[in-house]
Amino acid sequence: MHMDVTADVVVVGAGSAGLAAAVSAAGAGAEVVVVEKSGRTGGPYRINPASLGMFAVESWMQQELHVDLSREEAFRLLMDHSRWRTDARLVSTLVRHSGPTIAWFNSLGVHFDNVVPYYTGAKATWHIRHDPENPVIADVLTDRATELGARFLLNTLAQQLIVEDGRVVGVEVRAADGSTQRIGAAATVLTAGGFQGSPELIERYTGFVPGKDLFTFAMFTHPEHQGEGIRMAREAGAGEAPAMLETYIYLPDPWGGPGGTAPELSAFRQPNLLVNRHGRRFVAENIVANPADAANAVRRQPGSQAYMILSGSIADHYDRHGLDYQLYRLFHHRGALPDLAGQVGKAVDDGYPHLFRADTVAELAGRMGVPAAELEATVDTYNAACRAGVDGELFKPARYLRPIEPDGGLFAARFCIGSYGSSGGIPTDEHGRVLDAGQSPVPGLYASGRDANTLYGGTYPYIMSGAISGFSYTFGRLAGAHAAATARGER
């Protein structure tokens, strides 16, 4: 079959996983072509805070900082998190090879400044870069791949894989001017970024309807991620793998943010009274320390929405004593919080529909659109628990039991479900080889990144900070090396 361009390895997508695969394959001596639909490399991680770092276990940095987390413990935490619904060999590969990925980055000139937990209660696995003088990781990888001879075809869309006798032998692409090319390769690596930008695929794979029960912070919309990698893999014989969104509770824009709310509304992301549309409690509110678990609880409520309620006295408590939780490592408030009444009042006056203020519970219920009698009963029961210091209904720890008193005003925020991105859809083995329905490798085809990340059993593991980028970089590196070996005939 005629090919317009030939290479040992072709990588589809130049995001985190694709760049790692390109550098790894080219470094192993393979001739590499990288196809990228946009006009630049790096994908959304170029502006996403995840570009600052990645998950790793037992890296040399953790050892120097005395981080007490072993590979075995990380493996068991991840497997217990998914209730063993995920491939143990994939999880083992991630935890065993993530530390060496940090050393690999160091060899390329990428250095990390610290190892921290991402959210309250997480493990210190997030290797981050704070120094503004550090180059963007995507630029370092792009430059290194280019130095090693990799060719980048930007503004070029991969349309379909080329299959001969059951083997993937390349990919057909379309350039911005509409012209098409056939790129032949011994191995093809799909790293197209998932389906976060496709409302149709989001609804098909997860049941969420964007704009109805799913809202996304602008940084995480990823409109370029249309699920092409998953589609092409299945057309070439790949089996199906679970697909999910990394969800969290979220106040829709413009008062949202990476941690769920704009930083000045951090008081709403604390363990205070949380009710559904019927005005009833449904969870111990300390669950908000884990945004994914909180999203799972809210997802079960009518309309996939819930209301956080607090009083002026609670806001004053946070102003004097600080927040219960810092919910996002890079965007938390230090020192005094802004005036909550003023912030909510401004939003309400501007016509923002998800924040509310009132002087009585009944008035607040009316503005929220929930039954006043039910909400008043809920507040009475909750306040009694606060006075007693015991939540006998849903067992929230006593230190978070603060009554909802009208002094200073009452405030509420209507939380919806937000998403950081998609994960999964393409089944792979520990080498990144795409698997068919019988779990045998599809010859010549690899995948990594969001297209192939099936490790979490439907709920993102916030306890393992940086897990998505850690998977992308580590499995991109491994898939690129294995693809290069396949091209040399060693596999």
Short mmCIF file of C-alpha atoms in Angstrom, two decimals:
data_model
loop_
_atom_site.label_atom_id
_atom_site.label_comp_id
_atom_site.label_asym_id
_atom_site.label_seq_id
_atom_site.Cartn_x
_atom_site.Cartn_y
_atom_site.Cartn_z
CA MET A 1 0.00 0.00 0.00
CA HIS A 2 1.36 3.41 -0.97
CA MET A 3 2.35 5.69 1.89
CA ASP A 4 3.12 9.39 1.48
CA VAL A 5 5.29 9.48 4.61
CA THR A 6 6.97 6.63 6.45
CA ALA A 7 8.40 6.35 9.95
CA ASP A 8 9.12 3.74 12.59
CA VAL A 9 6.61 5.25 15.06
CA VAL A 10 3.79 7.72 14.49
CA VAL A 11 2.31 9.45 17.54
CA VAL A 12 -1.21 10.89 17.31
CA GLY A 13 -1.49 13.86 19.65
CA ALA A 14 1.22 16.10 21.07
CA GLY A 15 -0.04 16.54 24.62
CA SER A 16 1.70 15.21 27.72
CA ALA A 17 1.51 11.52 26.83
CA GLY A 18 2.26 12.08 23.16
CA LEU A 19 5.34 14.19 23.83
CA ALA A 20 6.63 11.68 26.38
CA ALA A 21 6.09 8.88 23.83
CA ALA A 22 7.84 10.85 21.08
CA VAL A 23 10.92 11.60 23.19
CA SER A 24 11.09 8.04 24.48
CA ALA A 25 10.73 6.46 21.03
CA ALA A 26 13.14 8.85 19.36
CA GLY A 27 15.60 8.40 22.20
CA ALA A 28 15.50 4.67 21.54
CA GLY A 29 16.57 5.29 17.96
CA ALA A 30 13.20 5.22 16.22
CA GLU A 31 12.25 7.56 13.40
CA VAL A 32 9.22 9.39 14.80
CA VAL A 33 6.44 11.50 13.28
CA VAL A 34 4.05 13.34 15.62
CA VAL A 35 0.62 14.41 14.34
CA GLU A 36 -1.10 17.25 16.22
CA LYS A 37 -4.48 18.75 15.26
CA SER A 38 -3.77 22.14 16.85
CA GLY A 39 -1.08 24.64 16.01
CA ARG A 40 1.13 23.93 19.01
CA THR A 41 2.32 21.14 21.24
CA GLY A 42 1.45 20.63 24.90
CA GLY A 43 -2.33 20.36 24.75
CA PRO A 44 -4.40 21.81 27.61
CA TYR A 45 -1.67 21.02 30.13
CA ARG A 46 0.24 23.99 28.75
CA ILE A 47 -2.17 26.24 30.70
CA ASN A 48 -3.57 23.67 33.14
CA PRO A 49 -1.96 23.63 36.62
CA ALA A 50 -1.24 19.93 36.05
CA SER A 51 1.51 21.12 33.70
CA LEU A 52 3.39 22.00 36.85
CA GLY A 53 4.01 18.40 37.81
CA MET A 54 2.99 14.78 38.12
CA PHE A 55 2.32 11.84 40.44
CA ALA A 56 5.20 9.60 41.42
CA VAL A 57 6.03 7.13 44.19
CA GLU A 58 9.45 6.49 45.72
CA SER A 59 11.16 9.14 43.63
CA TRP A 60 14.53 10.37 44.82
CA MET A 61 12.83 13.63 45.84
CA GLN A 62 10.35 11.85 48.09
CA GLN A 63 13.16 9.89 49.64
CA GLU A 64 15.09 13.09 50.39
CA LEU A 65 11.95 14.67 51.87
CA HIS A 66 11.22 11.54 53.95
CA VAL A 67 7.83 10.99 52.34
CA ASP A 68 6.62 7.78 53.93
CA LEU A 69 4.75 6.18 51.03
CA SER A 70 6.00 2.96 49.48
CA ARG A 71 5.16 1.55 46.07
CA GLU A 72 3.38 -1.32 47.76
CA GLU A 73 1.24 1.03 49.85
CA ALA A 74 0.42 3.19 46.82
CA PHE A 75 -0.53 0.08 44.84
CA ARG A 76 -2.88 -1.11 47.56
CA LEU A 77 -4.43 2.34 48.02
CA LEU A 78 -5.19 2.59 44.31
CA MET A 79 -6.54 -0.95 44.07
CA ASP A 80 -8.67 -0.51 47.18
CA HIS A 81 -9.93 2.80 45.76
CA SER A 82 -11.28 1.03 42.66
CA ARG A 83 -12.39 -2.03 44.66
CA TRP A 84 -10.14 -4.04 42.33
CA ARG A 85 -12.22 -3.17 39.27
CA THR A 86 -9.06 -2.07 37.48
CA ASP A 87 -6.11 -3.93 35.98
CA ALA A 88 -3.65 -4.63 38.78
CA ARG A 89 -0.76 -4.96 36.34
CA LEU A 90 -1.42 -1.44 35.02
CA VAL A 91 -1.55 -0.01 38.53
CA SER A 92 1.62 -1.85 39.49
CA THR A 93 3.37 -0.56 36.37
CA LEU A 94 2.40 3.01 37.21
CA VAL A 95 3.64 2.94 40.79
CA ARG A 96 6.84 1.08 39.88
CA HIS A 97 7.78 3.30 36.93
CA SER A 98 6.57 6.72 38.10
CA GLY A 99 9.65 7.35 40.25
CA PRO A 100 12.00 6.56 37.35
CA THR A 101 9.95 8.96 35.22
CA ILE A 102 10.99 11.78 37.58
CA ALA A 103 14.64 10.79 37.04
CA TRP A 104 13.98 10.65 33.27
CA PHE A 105 12.58 14.17 33.37
CA ASN A 106 15.62 15.32 35.31
CA SER A 107 17.87 13.88 32.60
CA LEU A 108 15.98 16.00 30.07
CA GLY A 109 16.45 19.18 32.08
CA VAL A 110 13.01 19.21 33.76
CA HIS A 111 13.41 19.72 37.50
CA PHE A 112 10.71 19.85 40.17
CA ASP A 113 10.69 22.18 43.15
CA ASN A 114 8.74 20.22 45.75
CA VAL A 115 6.54 17.20 46.48
CA VAL A 116 3.17 18.05 48.03
CA PRO A 117 -0.37 16.77 48.54
CA TYR A 118 -2.86 18.28 46.11
CA TYR A 119 -5.83 18.52 48.51
CA THR A 120 -6.33 18.14 52.23
CA GLY A 121 -5.90 14.47 53.14
CA ALA A 122 -4.00 13.50 49.98
CA LYS A 123 -0.61 11.82 49.90
CA ALA A 124 2.52 13.79 49.04
CA THR A 125 2.87 12.43 45.51
CA TRP A 126 2.49 15.61 43.42
CA HIS A 127 5.88 16.68 42.11
CA ILE A 128 5.39 20.35 41.28
CA ARG A 129 7.18 23.24 39.58
CA HIS A 130 6.61 26.69 41.07
CA ASP A 131 9.58 28.61 39.74
CA PRO A 132 8.34 30.90 36.94
CA GLU A 133 11.81 30.75 35.41
CA ASN A 134 11.41 27.04 34.72
CA PRO A 135 10.59 26.27 31.08
CA VAL A 136 7.20 24.77 30.24
CA ILE A 137 7.46 20.97 30.29
CA ALA A 138 5.84 20.72 26.85
CA ASP A 139 8.52 22.99 25.39
CA VAL A 140 11.33 20.93 26.90
CA LEU A 141 9.86 17.70 25.52
CA THR A 142 9.14 19.22 22.11
CA ASP A 143 12.67 20.57 21.80
CA ARG A 144 14.21 17.28 22.90
CA ALA A 145 12.09 15.24 20.49
CA THR A 146 13.06 17.59 17.67
CA GLU A 147 16.75 17.29 18.59
CA LEU A 148 16.37 13.52 18.39
CA GLY A 149 14.95 13.79 14.87
CA ALA A 150 11.20 13.62 15.50
CA ARG A 151 9.06 15.47 12.92
CA PHE A 152 5.99 17.42 14.05
CA LEU A 153 3.01 17.85 11.73
CA LEU A 154 0.94 20.60 13.36
CA ASN A 155 -2.58 21.63 12.30
CA THR A 156 -2.95 18.08 11.07
CA LEU A 157 -5.92 15.90 12.05
CA ALA A 158 -5.66 12.11 12.28
CA GLN A 159 -8.75 10.72 10.53
CA GLN A 160 -8.41 6.95 10.61
CA LEU A 161 -5.92 4.21 11.22
CA ILE A 162 -4.61 2.18 8.30
CA VAL A 163 -5.04 -1.55 8.85
CA GLU A 164 -3.56 -4.37 6.75
CA ASP A 165 -4.22 -8.02 7.56
CA GLY A 166 -5.30 -7.13 11.09
CA ARG A 167 -2.23 -4.99 11.80
CA VAL A 168 -2.19 -1.20 12.21
CA VAL A 169 0.39 0.09 9.73
CA GLY A 170 -0.13 3.82 10.02
CA VAL A 171 -2.66 6.63 9.99
CA GLU A 172 -4.43 8.78 7.41
CA VAL A 173 -4.32 12.49 8.24
CA ARG A 174 -5.77 15.73 6.90
CA ALA A 175 -3.87 19.02 6.87
CA ALA A 176 -5.41 22.44 7.45
CA ASP A 177 -5.62 23.04 3.67
CA GLY A 178 -7.77 19.92 3.28
CA SER A 179 -5.07 17.74 1.72
CA THR A 180 -4.66 14.19 3.01
CA GLN A 181 -1.63 12.03 3.60
CA ARG A 182 -1.04 8.42 4.55
CA ILE A 183 1.68 8.00 7.15
CA GLY A 184 3.05 4.49 7.37
CA ALA A 185 4.67 3.20 10.56
CA ALA A 186 5.55 -0.04 12.27
CA ALA A 187 3.86 1.23 15.44
CA THR A 188 1.19 3.86 16.05
CA VAL A 189 0.66 5.49 19.47
CA LEU A 190 -2.74 7.11 20.17
CA THR A 191 -2.62 9.97 22.68
CA ALA A 192 -5.50 12.11 21.43
CA GLY A 193 -6.64 13.43 24.82
CA GLY A 194 -10.00 11.79 25.49
CA PHE A 195 -13.54 13.12 24.97
CA GLN A 196 -13.97 16.06 27.37
CA GLY A 197 -14.81 18.38 24.45
CA SER A 198 -17.60 16.25 22.99
CA PRO A 199 -21.05 16.68 24.60
CA GLU A 200 -22.28 13.68 22.59
CA LEU A 201 -19.59 11.34 23.90
CA ILE A 202 -19.88 12.69 27.44
CA GLU A 203 -23.56 11.78 27.44
CA ARG A 204 -22.95 8.42 25.75
CA TYR A 205 -20.17 7.29 28.08
CA THR A 206 -21.21 8.91 31.37
CA GLY A 207 -24.86 10.00 31.19
CA PHE A 208 -24.02 13.64 31.96
CA VAL A 209 -25.55 16.36 29.80
CA PRO A 210 -23.25 19.41 29.58
CA GLY A 211 -25.07 22.58 30.53
CA LYS A 212 -27.81 20.64 32.30
CA ASP A 213 -26.15 18.58 35.02
CA LEU A 214 -22.49 19.11 34.12
CA PHE A 215 -20.67 22.45 34.15
CA THR A 216 -17.02 23.00 33.38
CA PHE A 217 -14.53 25.63 34.48
CA ALA A 218 -13.12 27.35 31.39
CA MET A 219 -9.63 25.98 32.01
CA PHE A 220 -10.92 22.42 31.71
CA THR A 221 -13.27 22.59 28.73
CA HIS A 222 -10.75 20.98 26.34
CA PRO A 223 -12.89 21.58 23.21
CA GLU A 224 -10.21 19.99 21.01
CA HIS A 225 -10.68 16.61 22.71
CA GLN A 226 -13.40 15.01 20.61
CA GLY A 227 -12.67 11.33 21.25
CA GLU A 228 -10.98 10.65 17.90
CA GLY A 229 -8.45 8.33 19.50
CA ILE A 230 -11.13 6.13 21.03
CA ARG A 231 -13.10 6.04 17.77
CA MET A 232 -10.08 5.14 15.65
CA ALA A 233 -8.93 2.46 18.07
CA ARG A 234 -12.31 0.74 18.05
CA GLU A 235 -12.52 0.91 14.27
CA ALA A 236 -9.17 -0.87 14.18
CA GLY A 237 -10.31 -3.70 16.45
CA ALA A 238 -9.80 -2.42 19.99
CA GLY A 239 -12.11 -3.63 22.71
CA GLU A 240 -14.06 -1.36 25.02
CA ALA A 241 -12.79 -0.05 28.33
CA PRO A 242 -14.56 1.92 31.06
CA ALA A 243 -14.71 5.66 30.46
CA MET A 244 -15.28 8.30 33.11
CA LEU A 245 -15.09 11.99 33.93
CA GLU A 246 -12.99 13.33 36.78
CA THR A 247 -15.83 15.08 38.56
CA TYR A 248 -15.95 17.46 41.51
CA ILE A 249 -18.54 19.75 43.07
CA TYR A 250 -18.50 23.05 41.30
CA LEU A 251 -20.05 26.50 41.41
CA PRO A 252 -20.66 27.44 37.76
CA ASP A 253 -18.73 30.33 36.21
CA PRO A 254 -17.95 33.11 36.77
CA TRP A 255 -17.80 32.20 40.46
CA GLY A 256 -16.27 28.78 39.97
CA GLY A 257 -12.62 27.82 40.04
CA PRO A 258 -10.16 24.89 39.95
CA GLY A 259 -11.07 23.95 43.52
CA GLY A 260 -14.82 24.31 42.95
CA THR A 261 -15.30 27.99 43.78
CA ALA A 262 -13.54 31.25 43.19
CA PRO A 263 -10.94 31.65 45.98
CA GLU A 264 -12.90 34.47 47.63
CA LEU A 265 -15.81 32.05 48.14
CA SER A 266 -13.70 29.38 49.84
CA ALA A 267 -16.02 29.48 52.86
CA PHE A 268 -18.56 27.61 50.74
CA ARG A 269 -16.18 24.70 50.18
CA GLN A 270 -16.07 23.82 53.87
CA PRO A 271 -17.98 21.13 55.83
CA ASN A 272 -21.15 23.14 56.49
CA LEU A 273 -24.80 22.21 56.02
CA LEU A 274 -25.44 20.62 52.61
CA VAL A 275 -28.98 19.92 51.36
CA ASN A 276 -30.64 18.77 48.14
CA ARG A 277 -33.53 20.30 46.21
CA HIS A 278 -35.95 18.86 48.75
CA GLY A 279 -34.21 20.73 51.56
CA ARG A 280 -32.86 17.54 53.13
CA ARG A 281 -29.37 16.58 54.23
CA PHE A 282 -27.93 13.61 52.37
CA VAL A 283 -24.31 13.26 53.49
CA ALA A 284 -21.86 14.03 56.29
CA GLU A 285 -20.50 17.29 54.98
CA ASN A 286 -16.87 16.60 55.82
CA ILE A 287 -16.93 14.61 52.58
CA VAL A 288 -16.20 17.90 50.78
CA ALA A 289 -12.53 17.39 51.70
CA ASN A 290 -12.54 14.85 48.84
CA PRO A 291 -14.04 16.61 45.81
CA ALA A 292 -14.60 13.37 43.87
CA ASP A 293 -16.47 11.65 46.70
CA ALA A 294 -18.54 14.79 47.20
CA ALA A 295 -19.39 14.80 43.49
CA ASN A 296 -20.53 11.18 43.71
CA ALA A 297 -22.87 12.10 46.56
CA VAL A 298 -24.25 15.17 44.76
CA ARG A 299 -24.66 13.18 41.53
CA ARG A 300 -27.29 11.04 43.28
CA GLN A 301 -29.42 14.05 44.20
CA PRO A 302 -32.25 15.49 42.09
CA GLY A 303 -30.79 17.45 39.20
CA SER A 304 -27.28 16.49 40.33
CA GLN A 305 -27.26 19.63 42.46
CA ALA A 306 -26.91 20.52 46.14
CA TYR A 307 -26.92 23.67 48.28
CA MET A 308 -24.26 24.62 50.80
CA ILE A 309 -25.72 26.85 53.54
CA LEU A 310 -23.84 28.94 56.06
CA SER A 311 -24.42 31.96 58.23
CA GLY A 312 -22.58 35.18 58.78
CA SER A 313 -21.33 33.88 62.13
CA ILE A 314 -19.69 30.90 60.40
CA ALA A 315 -18.04 33.21 57.88
CA ASP A 316 -16.75 35.30 60.80
CA HIS A 317 -15.36 32.12 62.39
CA TYR A 318 -13.37 31.36 59.24
CA ASP A 319 -12.14 34.93 59.07
CA ARG A 320 -10.82 34.72 62.64
CA HIS A 321 -9.55 31.13 62.73
CA GLY A 322 -8.95 30.12 59.13
CA LEU A 323 -10.64 27.54 56.94
CA ASP A 324 -11.20 23.92 57.88
CA TYR A 325 -9.77 22.75 54.54
CA GLN A 326 -7.46 24.22 51.95
CA LEU A 327 -9.06 22.66 48.91
CA TYR A 328 -6.50 23.34 46.23
CA ARG A 329 -2.78 23.62 46.77
CA LEU A 330 -2.07 26.44 44.33
CA PHE A 331 -5.15 28.61 44.75
CA HIS A 332 -5.97 28.82 48.44
CA HIS A 333 -6.47 31.93 50.54
CA ARG A 334 -3.86 33.10 52.98
CA GLY A 335 -4.89 35.40 55.79
CA ALA A 336 -8.26 37.10 56.12
CA LEU A 337 -11.07 36.09 53.78
CA PRO A 338 -12.96 38.70 51.76
CA ASP A 339 -16.31 39.87 53.08
CA LEU A 340 -18.68 36.99 52.26
CA ALA A 341 -21.82 39.11 52.43
CA GLY A 342 -20.29 41.59 50.02
CA GLN A 343 -19.17 38.90 47.60
CA VAL A 344 -22.52 37.11 47.59
CA GLY A 345 -24.39 40.41 47.41
CA LYS A 346 -22.41 41.48 44.35
CA ALA A 347 -23.09 38.17 42.61
CA VAL A 348 -26.82 38.33 43.40
CA ASP A 349 -27.06 41.93 42.24
CA ASP A 350 -25.35 40.95 39.00
CA GLY A 351 -28.02 38.30 38.41
CA TYR A 352 -25.86 35.26 39.13
CA PRO A 353 -28.34 32.39 39.65
CA HIS A 354 -26.37 30.07 41.94
CA LEU A 355 -25.75 32.24 45.03
CA PHE A 356 -28.42 33.33 47.52
CA ARG A 357 -28.77 35.55 50.59
CA ALA A 358 -31.62 36.05 53.05
CA ASP A 359 -32.40 36.97 56.64
CA THR A 360 -34.51 33.90 57.55
CA VAL A 361 -34.47 30.23 56.65
CA ALA A 362 -37.91 30.47 55.05
CA GLU A 363 -36.81 33.42 52.92
CA LEU A 364 -33.64 31.59 51.92
CA ALA A 365 -35.64 28.50 50.97
CA GLY A 366 -37.85 30.59 48.71
CA ARG A 367 -34.87 32.06 46.90
CA MET A 368 -33.22 28.66 46.57
CA GLY A 369 -36.44 27.10 45.29
CA VAL A 370 -36.67 24.39 47.96
CA PRO A 371 -39.63 23.64 50.27
CA ALA A 372 -39.49 26.08 53.18
CA ALA A 373 -41.04 23.73 55.74
CA GLU A 374 -38.62 20.94 54.88
CA LEU A 375 -35.59 23.22 55.02
CA GLU A 376 -36.70 24.74 58.33
CA ALA A 377 -37.08 21.24 59.79
CA THR A 378 -33.66 20.26 58.48
CA VAL A 379 -32.03 23.37 59.99
CA ASP A 380 -33.78 22.79 63.34
CA THR A 381 -32.56 19.18 63.45
CA TYR A 382 -29.08 20.18 62.36
CA ASN A 383 -28.84 23.00 64.90
CA ALA A 384 -29.92 20.65 67.67
CA ALA A 385 -27.09 18.29 66.66
CA CYS A 386 -24.68 21.23 66.71
CA ARG A 387 -25.77 22.22 70.22
CA ALA A 388 -25.46 18.63 71.41
CA GLY A 389 -22.11 18.18 69.69
CA VAL A 390 -23.27 14.90 68.16
CA ASP A 391 -24.57 14.25 64.62
CA GLY A 392 -26.61 11.12 65.24
CA GLU A 393 -28.10 11.21 61.75
CA LEU A 394 -25.17 11.32 59.31
CA PHE A 395 -22.24 11.26 61.76
CA LYS A 396 -20.32 14.38 60.81
CA PRO A 397 -17.41 14.94 63.22
CA ALA A 398 -18.31 17.26 66.09
CA ARG A 399 -15.60 19.82 65.27
CA TYR A 400 -17.49 20.74 62.09
CA LEU A 401 -20.88 21.16 63.74
CA ARG A 402 -21.62 24.89 63.60
CA PRO A 403 -25.26 26.01 63.83
CA ILE A 404 -27.03 27.95 61.11
CA GLU A 405 -28.07 31.14 62.95
CA PRO A 406 -29.67 34.14 61.21
CA ASP A 407 -27.40 36.67 62.93
CA GLY A 408 -25.20 38.20 60.26
CA GLY A 409 -27.35 36.87 57.44
CA LEU A 410 -27.82 33.51 55.74
CA PHE A 411 -26.07 32.49 52.53
CA ALA A 412 -26.30 29.55 50.15
CA ALA A 413 -24.44 28.31 47.08
CA ARG A 414 -25.93 25.89 44.58
CA PHE A 415 -23.28 23.39 43.61
CA CYS A 416 -23.37 21.38 40.42
CA ILE A 417 -20.98 18.79 39.00
CA GLY A 418 -17.84 19.93 37.22
CA SER A 419 -15.21 17.94 35.37
CA TYR A 420 -11.45 18.24 35.02
CA GLY A 421 -11.41 15.92 32.01
CA SER A 422 -12.19 12.44 30.75
CA SER A 423 -10.31 9.21 31.30
CA GLY A 424 -10.51 5.83 29.64
CA GLY A 425 -12.12 4.26 26.61
CA ILE A 426 -9.21 2.25 25.16
CA PRO A 427 -8.01 -0.93 26.92
CA THR A 428 -4.24 -1.35 27.09
CA ASP A 429 -1.70 -3.61 28.74
CA GLU A 430 1.26 -2.57 30.88
CA HIS A 431 3.32 -1.80 27.76
CA GLY A 432 0.68 0.53 26.34
CA ARG A 433 -0.40 -1.96 23.66
CA VAL A 434 -4.06 -1.63 22.73
CA LEU A 435 -6.09 -4.74 23.48
CA ASP A 436 -8.97 -6.27 21.55
CA ALA A 437 -12.17 -7.68 23.06
CA GLY A 438 -10.31 -10.89 23.98
CA GLN A 439 -7.54 -8.89 25.71
CA SER A 440 -4.97 -9.72 23.04
CA PRO A 441 -2.81 -6.89 21.61
CA VAL A 442 -3.93 -5.25 18.39
CA PRO A 443 -0.70 -5.54 16.35
CA GLY A 444 1.06 -2.25 15.79
CA LEU A 445 -1.24 -0.15 18.00
CA TYR A 446 -0.49 1.60 21.29
CA ALA A 447 -2.34 4.16 23.41
CA SER A 448 -1.63 6.33 26.43
CA GLY A 449 -2.84 9.43 28.25
CA ARG A 450 -6.49 10.16 28.82
CA ASP A 451 -7.54 7.82 26.00
CA ALA A 452 -6.16 4.86 27.92
CA ASN A 453 -6.28 5.79 31.61
CA THR A 454 -8.61 3.16 33.11
CA LEU A 455 -7.12 2.98 36.60
CA TYR A 456 -9.71 4.62 38.84
CA GLY A 457 -12.91 2.60 38.79
CA GLY A 458 -15.13 5.58 37.96
CA THR A 459 -13.89 8.00 40.66
CA TYR A 460 -10.72 10.06 40.52
CA PRO A 461 -8.38 9.21 43.44
CA TYR A 462 -7.68 12.59 45.03
CA ILE A 463 -5.59 10.83 47.63
CA MET A 464 -2.97 10.30 44.90
CA SER A 465 -2.08 13.83 43.85
CA GLY A 466 -1.17 14.34 40.20
CA ALA A 467 -2.48 10.94 39.10
CA ILE A 468 -3.66 11.95 35.61
CA SER A 469 -0.45 13.67 34.52
CA GLY A 470 1.58 10.94 36.22
CA PHE A 471 -0.20 8.30 34.13
CA SER A 472 0.21 10.31 30.94
CA TYR A 473 3.92 10.94 31.32
CA THR A 474 4.82 7.51 32.68
CA PHE A 475 2.79 5.40 30.26
CA GLY A 476 3.65 7.72 27.38
CA ARG A 477 7.31 7.08 28.13
CA LEU A 478 6.80 3.33 28.39
CA ALA A 479 4.60 3.07 25.28
CA GLY A 480 7.10 5.05 23.22
CA ALA A 481 9.97 2.80 24.24
CA HIS A 482 7.99 -0.37 23.53
CA ALA A 483 6.77 0.99 20.19
CA ALA A 484 10.36 1.74 19.19
CA ALA A 485 11.37 -1.81 20.09
CA THR A 486 8.47 -3.13 18.00
CA ALA A 487 9.66 -1.04 15.07
CA ARG A 488 13.12 -2.58 15.43
CA GLY A 489 11.57 -6.06 15.45
CA GLU A 490 12.56 -6.72 19.06
CA ARG A 491 9.02 -7.34 20.33
#
